[in-house]
Coordinates of C-alpha atoms in Angstrom, one line a residue:
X1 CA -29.4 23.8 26.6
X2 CA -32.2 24.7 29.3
X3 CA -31.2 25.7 32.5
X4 CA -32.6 27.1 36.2
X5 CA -32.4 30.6 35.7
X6 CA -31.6 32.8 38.4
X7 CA -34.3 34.2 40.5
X8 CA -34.2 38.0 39.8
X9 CA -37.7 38.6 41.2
X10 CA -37.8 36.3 44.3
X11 CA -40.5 34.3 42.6
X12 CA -39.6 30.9 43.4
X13 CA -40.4 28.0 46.4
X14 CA -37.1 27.1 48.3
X15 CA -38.0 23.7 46.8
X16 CA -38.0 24.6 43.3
X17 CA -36.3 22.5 41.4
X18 CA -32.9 21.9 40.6
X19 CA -32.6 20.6 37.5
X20 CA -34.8 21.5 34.6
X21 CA -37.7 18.5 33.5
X22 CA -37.1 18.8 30.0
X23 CA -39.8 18.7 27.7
X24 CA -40.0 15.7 24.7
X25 CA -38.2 18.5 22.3
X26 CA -40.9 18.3 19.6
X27 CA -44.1 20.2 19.4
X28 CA -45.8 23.4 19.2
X29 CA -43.9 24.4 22.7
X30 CA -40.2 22.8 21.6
X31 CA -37.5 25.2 22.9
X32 CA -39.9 27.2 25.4
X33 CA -39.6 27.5 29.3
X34 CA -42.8 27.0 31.9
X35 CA -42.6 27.6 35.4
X36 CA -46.0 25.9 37.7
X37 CA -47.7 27.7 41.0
X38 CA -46.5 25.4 43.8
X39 CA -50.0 23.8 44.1
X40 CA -49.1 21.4 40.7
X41 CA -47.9 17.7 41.5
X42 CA -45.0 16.7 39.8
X43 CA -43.9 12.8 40.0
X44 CA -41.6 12.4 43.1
X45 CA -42.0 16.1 44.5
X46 CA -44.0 17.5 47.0
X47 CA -46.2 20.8 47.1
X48 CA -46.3 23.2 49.9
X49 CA -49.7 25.2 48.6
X50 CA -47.9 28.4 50.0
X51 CA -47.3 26.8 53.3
X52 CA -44.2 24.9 54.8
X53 CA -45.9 23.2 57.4
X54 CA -48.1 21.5 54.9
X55 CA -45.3 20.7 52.8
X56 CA -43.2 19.2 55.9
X57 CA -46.4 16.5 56.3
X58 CA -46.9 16.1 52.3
X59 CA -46.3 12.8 50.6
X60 CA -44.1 13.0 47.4
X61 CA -46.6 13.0 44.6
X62 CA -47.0 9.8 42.3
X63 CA -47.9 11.0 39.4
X64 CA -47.4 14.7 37.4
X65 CA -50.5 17.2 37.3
X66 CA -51.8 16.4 33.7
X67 CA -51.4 19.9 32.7
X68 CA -47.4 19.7 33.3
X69 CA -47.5 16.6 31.2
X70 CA -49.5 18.3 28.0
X71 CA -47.2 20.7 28.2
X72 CA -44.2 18.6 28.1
X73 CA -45.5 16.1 25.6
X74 CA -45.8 19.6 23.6
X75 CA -42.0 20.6 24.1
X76 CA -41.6 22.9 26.9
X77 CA -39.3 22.4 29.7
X78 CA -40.6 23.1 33.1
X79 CA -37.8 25.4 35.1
X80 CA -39.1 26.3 38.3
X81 CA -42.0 26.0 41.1
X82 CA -43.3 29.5 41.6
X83 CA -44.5 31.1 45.2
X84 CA -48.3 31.5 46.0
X85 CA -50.6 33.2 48.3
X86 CA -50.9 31.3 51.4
X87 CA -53.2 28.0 50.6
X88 CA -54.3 30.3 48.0
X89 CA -56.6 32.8 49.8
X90 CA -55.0 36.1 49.3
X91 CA -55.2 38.6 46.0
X92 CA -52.2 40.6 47.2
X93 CA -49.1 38.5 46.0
X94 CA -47.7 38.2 49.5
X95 CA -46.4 35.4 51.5
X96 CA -45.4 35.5 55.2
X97 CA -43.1 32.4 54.7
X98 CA -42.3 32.8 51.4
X99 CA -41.9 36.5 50.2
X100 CA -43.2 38.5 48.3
X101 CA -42.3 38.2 44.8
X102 CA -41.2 41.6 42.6
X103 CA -43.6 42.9 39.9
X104 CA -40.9 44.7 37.4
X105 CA -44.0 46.2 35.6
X106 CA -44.5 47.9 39.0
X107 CA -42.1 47.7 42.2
X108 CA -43.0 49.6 44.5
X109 CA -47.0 47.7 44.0
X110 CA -47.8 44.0 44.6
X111 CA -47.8 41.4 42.0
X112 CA -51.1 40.2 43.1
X113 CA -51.9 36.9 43.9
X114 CA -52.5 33.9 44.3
X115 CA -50.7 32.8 41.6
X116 CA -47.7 35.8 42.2
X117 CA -44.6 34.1 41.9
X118 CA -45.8 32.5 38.2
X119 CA -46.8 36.2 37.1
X120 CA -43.6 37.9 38.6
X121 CA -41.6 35.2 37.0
X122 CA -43.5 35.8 33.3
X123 CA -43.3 39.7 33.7
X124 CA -39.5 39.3 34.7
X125 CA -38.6 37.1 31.3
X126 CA -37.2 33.7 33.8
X127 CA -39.3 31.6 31.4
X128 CA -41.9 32.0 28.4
X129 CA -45.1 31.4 30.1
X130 CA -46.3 30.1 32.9
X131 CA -49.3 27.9 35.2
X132 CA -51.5 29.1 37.7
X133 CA -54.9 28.4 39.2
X134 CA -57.8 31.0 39.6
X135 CA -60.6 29.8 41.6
X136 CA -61.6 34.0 42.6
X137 CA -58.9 35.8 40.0
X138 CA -55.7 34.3 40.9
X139 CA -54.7 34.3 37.5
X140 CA -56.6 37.5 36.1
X141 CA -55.5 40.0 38.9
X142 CA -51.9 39.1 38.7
X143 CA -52.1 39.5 34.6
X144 CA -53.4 42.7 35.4
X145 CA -51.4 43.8 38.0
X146 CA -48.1 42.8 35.7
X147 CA -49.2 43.4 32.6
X148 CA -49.9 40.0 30.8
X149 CA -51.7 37.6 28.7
X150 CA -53.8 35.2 30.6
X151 CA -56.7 33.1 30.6
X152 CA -59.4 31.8 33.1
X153 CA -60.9 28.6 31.0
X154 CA -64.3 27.5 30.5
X155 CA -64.7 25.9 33.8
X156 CA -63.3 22.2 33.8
X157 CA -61.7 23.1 29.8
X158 CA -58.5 22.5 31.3
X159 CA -57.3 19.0 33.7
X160 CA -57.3 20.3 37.3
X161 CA -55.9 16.2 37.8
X162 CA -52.5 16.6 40.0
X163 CA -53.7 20.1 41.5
X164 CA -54.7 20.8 44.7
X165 CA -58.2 21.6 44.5
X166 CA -59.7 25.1 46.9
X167 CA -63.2 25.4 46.4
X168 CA -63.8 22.6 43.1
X169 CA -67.4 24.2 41.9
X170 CA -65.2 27.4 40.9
X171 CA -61.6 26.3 40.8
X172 CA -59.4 26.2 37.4
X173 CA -56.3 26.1 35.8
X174 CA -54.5 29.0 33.7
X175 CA -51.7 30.1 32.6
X176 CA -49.6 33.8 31.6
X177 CA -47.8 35.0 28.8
X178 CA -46.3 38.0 27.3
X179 CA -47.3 37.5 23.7
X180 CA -50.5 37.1 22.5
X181 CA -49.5 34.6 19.7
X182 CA -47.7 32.4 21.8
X183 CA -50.6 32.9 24.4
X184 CA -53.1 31.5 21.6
X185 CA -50.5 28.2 21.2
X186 CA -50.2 27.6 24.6
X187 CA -54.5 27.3 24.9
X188 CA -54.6 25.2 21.9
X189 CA -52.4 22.6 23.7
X190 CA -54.3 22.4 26.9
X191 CA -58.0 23.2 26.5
X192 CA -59.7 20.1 26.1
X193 CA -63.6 19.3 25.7
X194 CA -65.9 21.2 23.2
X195 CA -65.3 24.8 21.4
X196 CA -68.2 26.6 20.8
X197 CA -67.2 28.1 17.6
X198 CA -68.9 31.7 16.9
X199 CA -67.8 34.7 15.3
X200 CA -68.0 37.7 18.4
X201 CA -70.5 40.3 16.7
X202 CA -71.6 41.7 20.2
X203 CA -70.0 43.6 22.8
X204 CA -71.6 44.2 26.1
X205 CA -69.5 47.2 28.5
X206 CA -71.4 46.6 32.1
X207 CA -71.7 50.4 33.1
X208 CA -72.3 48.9 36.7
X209 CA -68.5 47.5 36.6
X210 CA -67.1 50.8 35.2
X211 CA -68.5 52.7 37.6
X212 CA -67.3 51.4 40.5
X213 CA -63.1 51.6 38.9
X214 CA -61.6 53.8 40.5
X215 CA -61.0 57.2 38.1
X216 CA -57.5 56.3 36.5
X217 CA -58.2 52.6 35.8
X218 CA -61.6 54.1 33.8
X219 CA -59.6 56.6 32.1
X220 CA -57.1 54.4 31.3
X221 CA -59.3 51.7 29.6
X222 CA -62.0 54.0 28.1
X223 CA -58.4 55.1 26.0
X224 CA -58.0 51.4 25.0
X225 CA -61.6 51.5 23.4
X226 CA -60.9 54.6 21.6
X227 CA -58.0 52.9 20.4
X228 CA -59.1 49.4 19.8
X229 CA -63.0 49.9 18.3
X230 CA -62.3 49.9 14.9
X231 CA -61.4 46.1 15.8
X232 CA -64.4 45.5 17.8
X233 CA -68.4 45.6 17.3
X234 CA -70.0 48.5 18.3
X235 CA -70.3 48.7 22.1
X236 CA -73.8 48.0 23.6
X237 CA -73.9 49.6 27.1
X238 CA -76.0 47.5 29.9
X239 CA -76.0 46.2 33.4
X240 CA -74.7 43.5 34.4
X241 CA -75.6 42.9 38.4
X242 CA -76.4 46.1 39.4
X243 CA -78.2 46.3 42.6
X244 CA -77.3 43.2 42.9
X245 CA -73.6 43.3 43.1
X246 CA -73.0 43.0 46.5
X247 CA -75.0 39.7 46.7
X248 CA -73.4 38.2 43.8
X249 CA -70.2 38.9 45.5
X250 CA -71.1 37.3 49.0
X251 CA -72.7 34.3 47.0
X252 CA -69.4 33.7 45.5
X253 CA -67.8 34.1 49.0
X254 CA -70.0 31.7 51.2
X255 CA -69.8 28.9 48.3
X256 CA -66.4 29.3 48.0
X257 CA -65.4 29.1 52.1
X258 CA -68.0 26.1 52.6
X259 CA -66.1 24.3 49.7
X260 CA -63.1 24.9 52.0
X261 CA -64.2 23.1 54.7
X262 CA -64.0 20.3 53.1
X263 CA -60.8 20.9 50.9
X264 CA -57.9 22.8 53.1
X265 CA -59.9 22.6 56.2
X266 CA -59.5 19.5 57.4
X267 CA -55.6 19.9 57.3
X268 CA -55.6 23.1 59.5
X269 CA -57.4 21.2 61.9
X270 CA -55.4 17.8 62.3
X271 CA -52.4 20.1 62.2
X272 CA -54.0 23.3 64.3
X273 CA -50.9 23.3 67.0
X274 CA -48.5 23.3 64.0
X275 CA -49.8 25.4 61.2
X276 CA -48.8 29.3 61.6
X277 CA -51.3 31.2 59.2
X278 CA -50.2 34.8 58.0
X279 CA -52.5 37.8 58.9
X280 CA -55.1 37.8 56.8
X281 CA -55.6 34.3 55.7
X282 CA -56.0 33.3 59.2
X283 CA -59.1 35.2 59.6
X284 CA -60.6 34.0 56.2
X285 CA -60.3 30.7 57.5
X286 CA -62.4 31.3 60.6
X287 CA -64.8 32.8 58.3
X288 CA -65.0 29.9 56.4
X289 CA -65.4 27.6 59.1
X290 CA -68.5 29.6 60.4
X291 CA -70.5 29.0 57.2
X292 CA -73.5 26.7 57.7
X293 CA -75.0 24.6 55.8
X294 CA -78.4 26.6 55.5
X295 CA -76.3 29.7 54.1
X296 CA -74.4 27.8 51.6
X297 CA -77.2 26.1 50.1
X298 CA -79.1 29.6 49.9
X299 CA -75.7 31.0 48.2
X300 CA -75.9 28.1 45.7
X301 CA -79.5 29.2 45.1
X302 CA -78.6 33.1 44.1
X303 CA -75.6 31.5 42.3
X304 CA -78.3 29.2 40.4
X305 CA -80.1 32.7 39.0
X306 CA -77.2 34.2 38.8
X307 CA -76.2 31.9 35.9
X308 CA -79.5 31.8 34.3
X309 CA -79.0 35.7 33.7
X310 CA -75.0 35.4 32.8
X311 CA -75.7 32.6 30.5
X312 CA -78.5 34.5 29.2
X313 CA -76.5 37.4 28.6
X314 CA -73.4 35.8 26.7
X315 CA -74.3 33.8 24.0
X316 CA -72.4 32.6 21.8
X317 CA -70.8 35.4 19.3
X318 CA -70.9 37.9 22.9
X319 CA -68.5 39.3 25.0
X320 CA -68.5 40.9 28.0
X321 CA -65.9 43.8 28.2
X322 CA -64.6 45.1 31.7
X323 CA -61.6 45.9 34.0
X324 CA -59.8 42.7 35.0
X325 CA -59.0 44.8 38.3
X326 CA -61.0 48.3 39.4
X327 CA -58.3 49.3 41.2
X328 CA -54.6 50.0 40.7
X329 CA -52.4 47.4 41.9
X330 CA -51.7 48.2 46.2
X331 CA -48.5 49.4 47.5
X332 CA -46.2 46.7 48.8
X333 CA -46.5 47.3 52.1
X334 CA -50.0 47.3 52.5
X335 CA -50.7 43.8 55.3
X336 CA -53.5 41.7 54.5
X337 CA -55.6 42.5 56.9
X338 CA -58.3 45.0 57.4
X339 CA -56.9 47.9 55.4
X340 CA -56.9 45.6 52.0
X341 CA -60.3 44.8 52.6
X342 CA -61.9 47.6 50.1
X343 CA -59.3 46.2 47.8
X344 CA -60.5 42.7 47.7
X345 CA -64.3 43.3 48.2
X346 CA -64.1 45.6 44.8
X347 CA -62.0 43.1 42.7
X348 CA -64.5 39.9 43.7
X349 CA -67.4 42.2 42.5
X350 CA -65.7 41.3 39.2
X351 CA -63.4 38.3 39.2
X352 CA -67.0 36.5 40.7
X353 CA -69.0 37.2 37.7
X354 CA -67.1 33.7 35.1
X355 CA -66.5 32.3 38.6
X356 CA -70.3 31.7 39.0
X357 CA -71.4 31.3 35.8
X358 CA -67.7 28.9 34.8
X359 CA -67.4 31.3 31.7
X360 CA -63.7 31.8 30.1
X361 CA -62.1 35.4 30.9
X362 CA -59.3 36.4 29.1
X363 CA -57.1 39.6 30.8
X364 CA -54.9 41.2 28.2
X365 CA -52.7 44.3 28.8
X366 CA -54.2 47.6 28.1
X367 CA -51.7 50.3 28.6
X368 CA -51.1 52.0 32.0
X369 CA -53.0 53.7 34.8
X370 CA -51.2 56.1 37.2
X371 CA -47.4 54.6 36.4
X372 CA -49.0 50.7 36.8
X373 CA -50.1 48.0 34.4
X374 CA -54.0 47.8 33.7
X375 CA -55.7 45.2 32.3
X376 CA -58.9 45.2 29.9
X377 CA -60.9 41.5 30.1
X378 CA -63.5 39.8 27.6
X379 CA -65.7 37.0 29.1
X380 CA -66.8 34.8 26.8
X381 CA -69.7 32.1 26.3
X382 CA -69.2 28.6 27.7
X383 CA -66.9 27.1 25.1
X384 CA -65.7 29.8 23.5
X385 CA -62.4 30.4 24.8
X386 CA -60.8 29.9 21.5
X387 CA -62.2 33.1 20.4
X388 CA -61.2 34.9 23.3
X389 CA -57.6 34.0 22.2
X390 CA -58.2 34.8 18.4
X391 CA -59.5 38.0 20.4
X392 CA -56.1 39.0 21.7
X393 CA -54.0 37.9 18.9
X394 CA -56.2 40.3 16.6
X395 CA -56.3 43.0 19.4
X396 CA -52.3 43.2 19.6
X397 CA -51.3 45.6 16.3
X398 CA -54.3 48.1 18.1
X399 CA -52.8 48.0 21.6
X400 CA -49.7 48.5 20.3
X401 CA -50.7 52.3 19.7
X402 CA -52.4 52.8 23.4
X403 CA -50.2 55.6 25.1

């Protein structure tokens, strides 16, 4: 019998739900619990997207996300509607209304976010697997940070119908898991559109990514390799931005906030004596709202050749190996604000790179760094997401030897 289980790790929405929606008992999911970021519409409910102002002038939805409703038809049971980042623009885990949900991989650190409450509650066992979204690395730095299984798709590979969309050109939905097999299943049921079928014979490892992790994230992962080569090809070493790097990552930036504008925007501003933004996401709205039109369109330019080379790069049959996150996971007191500002400028000079190019990412769990999960990431070609989860299913028996 499925049932709300108790909310050891703070991970849930005061308006989760109260009674399970079971799944249709039948399918490659029957028996298994799912638990959604509150940004999914489900029939007769309404979504807060991390803020209770917006969910005090939200309309019940009509209809279910259609990711939910795969995952139903398949045989899972939805149990709970998980915390996010305010509105979705945080990578700490942290909510000023909501809380901040536990990561029992690490305490005393941050989960990290958006999509915090559906890692915490995957780390913590409440259900099998879970939904997020990842427009920037809401679903890869929280994998990493807690020590999952997770997937950014192929960009548009799985229905974003029913979810509250951020910035559209870079927005997706993905999901967590602890075991790689069940990881694999849980793909097969929602990626729709075309695999690109390939066998991976190549292996790129950026050296421009590595060296900016910081010392015991490098460490940590260049232990993984030692571990995991024999199941690999040999590593080709090469550059991925380089010089570049910092304008890569303010492309992604200005396209993403001018998206906003037209997304969450508009509700701050009808609602502008109402809404009470935590530190932090406040100021990223203002910075959104300054962007022009003249410096997004320049931004979509640079993203333009930024794709050309990505796309250029990963072929089908490569992968791109790299840190999900440079950094260990911040403490749990650290505000978001100024002082997390090195923090999230060093992870988007990674998560951007499938943003731009809408390339799948997988992040899987590579052993520790300093006490704290760390997680090692493949992006693959456009399509080929398919063999980024045969990736981690045959990784597993090599990992399971990491220190």
């Amino acid at each position: 019998m499925v049932s709300i289980p108790d909310d050891t790790v703070r991970a849930l929405v005061p308006h989760t739900l109260k009674e399970p929606l079971s799944g249709s008992g039948e399918g490659p999911l029957a028996g298994l619990t799912f638990m959604v970021k509150d940004l999914f519409a489900i029939a007769g409910r309404k979504v807060s997207n991390g803020n209770p102002c917006f969910y005090a002038h939200a309309e019940p939805a009509r209809e279910t996300a259609s990711a939910i409703r795969r995952l139903l038809e398949a045989g899972a049971s939805l149990t709970g509607i998980t915390i996010c980042d305010e509105f979705f623009y945080s990578m700490l885990g942290s909510n000023v209304h909501y809380g901040s949900p536990v990561n029992v991989k690490a305490p005393e650190h941050v989960t990290g976010g958006s999509s915090c409450g559906s890692a915490a509650a995957v780390a913590a066992g409440l259900c099998d697997f879970a939904l997020g979204s990842d427009t920037g690395g809401s679903i890869r730095v929280p994998a990493s940070f807690c020590g999952l299984y997770a997937l950014r798709p192929t960009h548009g590979r799985i229905s974003l119908a029913g979810v509250t969309p951020m910035a559209p050109s870079f927005d997706t939905v993905g999901f967590f898991a602890r075991d790689p097999a069940l990881f694999r299943k849980i793909g097969h049921v929602l990626l729709e559109g075309d695999t690109v079928e390939a066998p991976i014979k190549r292996l790129i490892l950026p050296e421009d990514i590595f060296g900016y992790s910081e010392a015991s994230v490098d460490a940590a992962l260049w232990q993984v390799f030692s571990k995991i080569g024999g199941a690999l090809p040999r590593p080709e070493r090469n550059i991925v931005a380089g010089d570049d790097t910092d304008n890569w990552r303010d492309a992604f930036r200005i396209i993403q906030g001018f998206e906003i504008q037209s997304t969450l925007s508009p509700f701050l501003r009808a609602h502008a004596d109402e809404v009470d933004l935590g530190p932090g996401i406040r100021e990223r709205f203002e910075m959104a709202a300054a962007i022009t039109a003249a410096e997004a369109e320049a931004a979509r330019r640079a993203r333009a050749r930024i794709c050309e080379r990505l796309n250029w790069m990963v072929k089908p049959g490569t992968v791109i190996a790299l840190p999900t996150t440079p950094t260990l996971p911040p403490e749990r007191d650290i505000p978001d604000g100024a002082s997390f500002a090195e923090f999230r400028t060093l992870t988007l000079q990674s998560t951007c790179l499938a943003g731009h190019a809408g390339l799948p990412q997988i992040s899987i769990p590579a052993g520790e760094a300093a006490g704290c999960p760390a997680g090692l990431s493949f992006i693959g070609w456009n399509g080929g997401d398919e063999a980024l989860l045969d990736l981690a299913v045959r990784l597993e028996p090599a990992l399971r030897n990491v220190a």
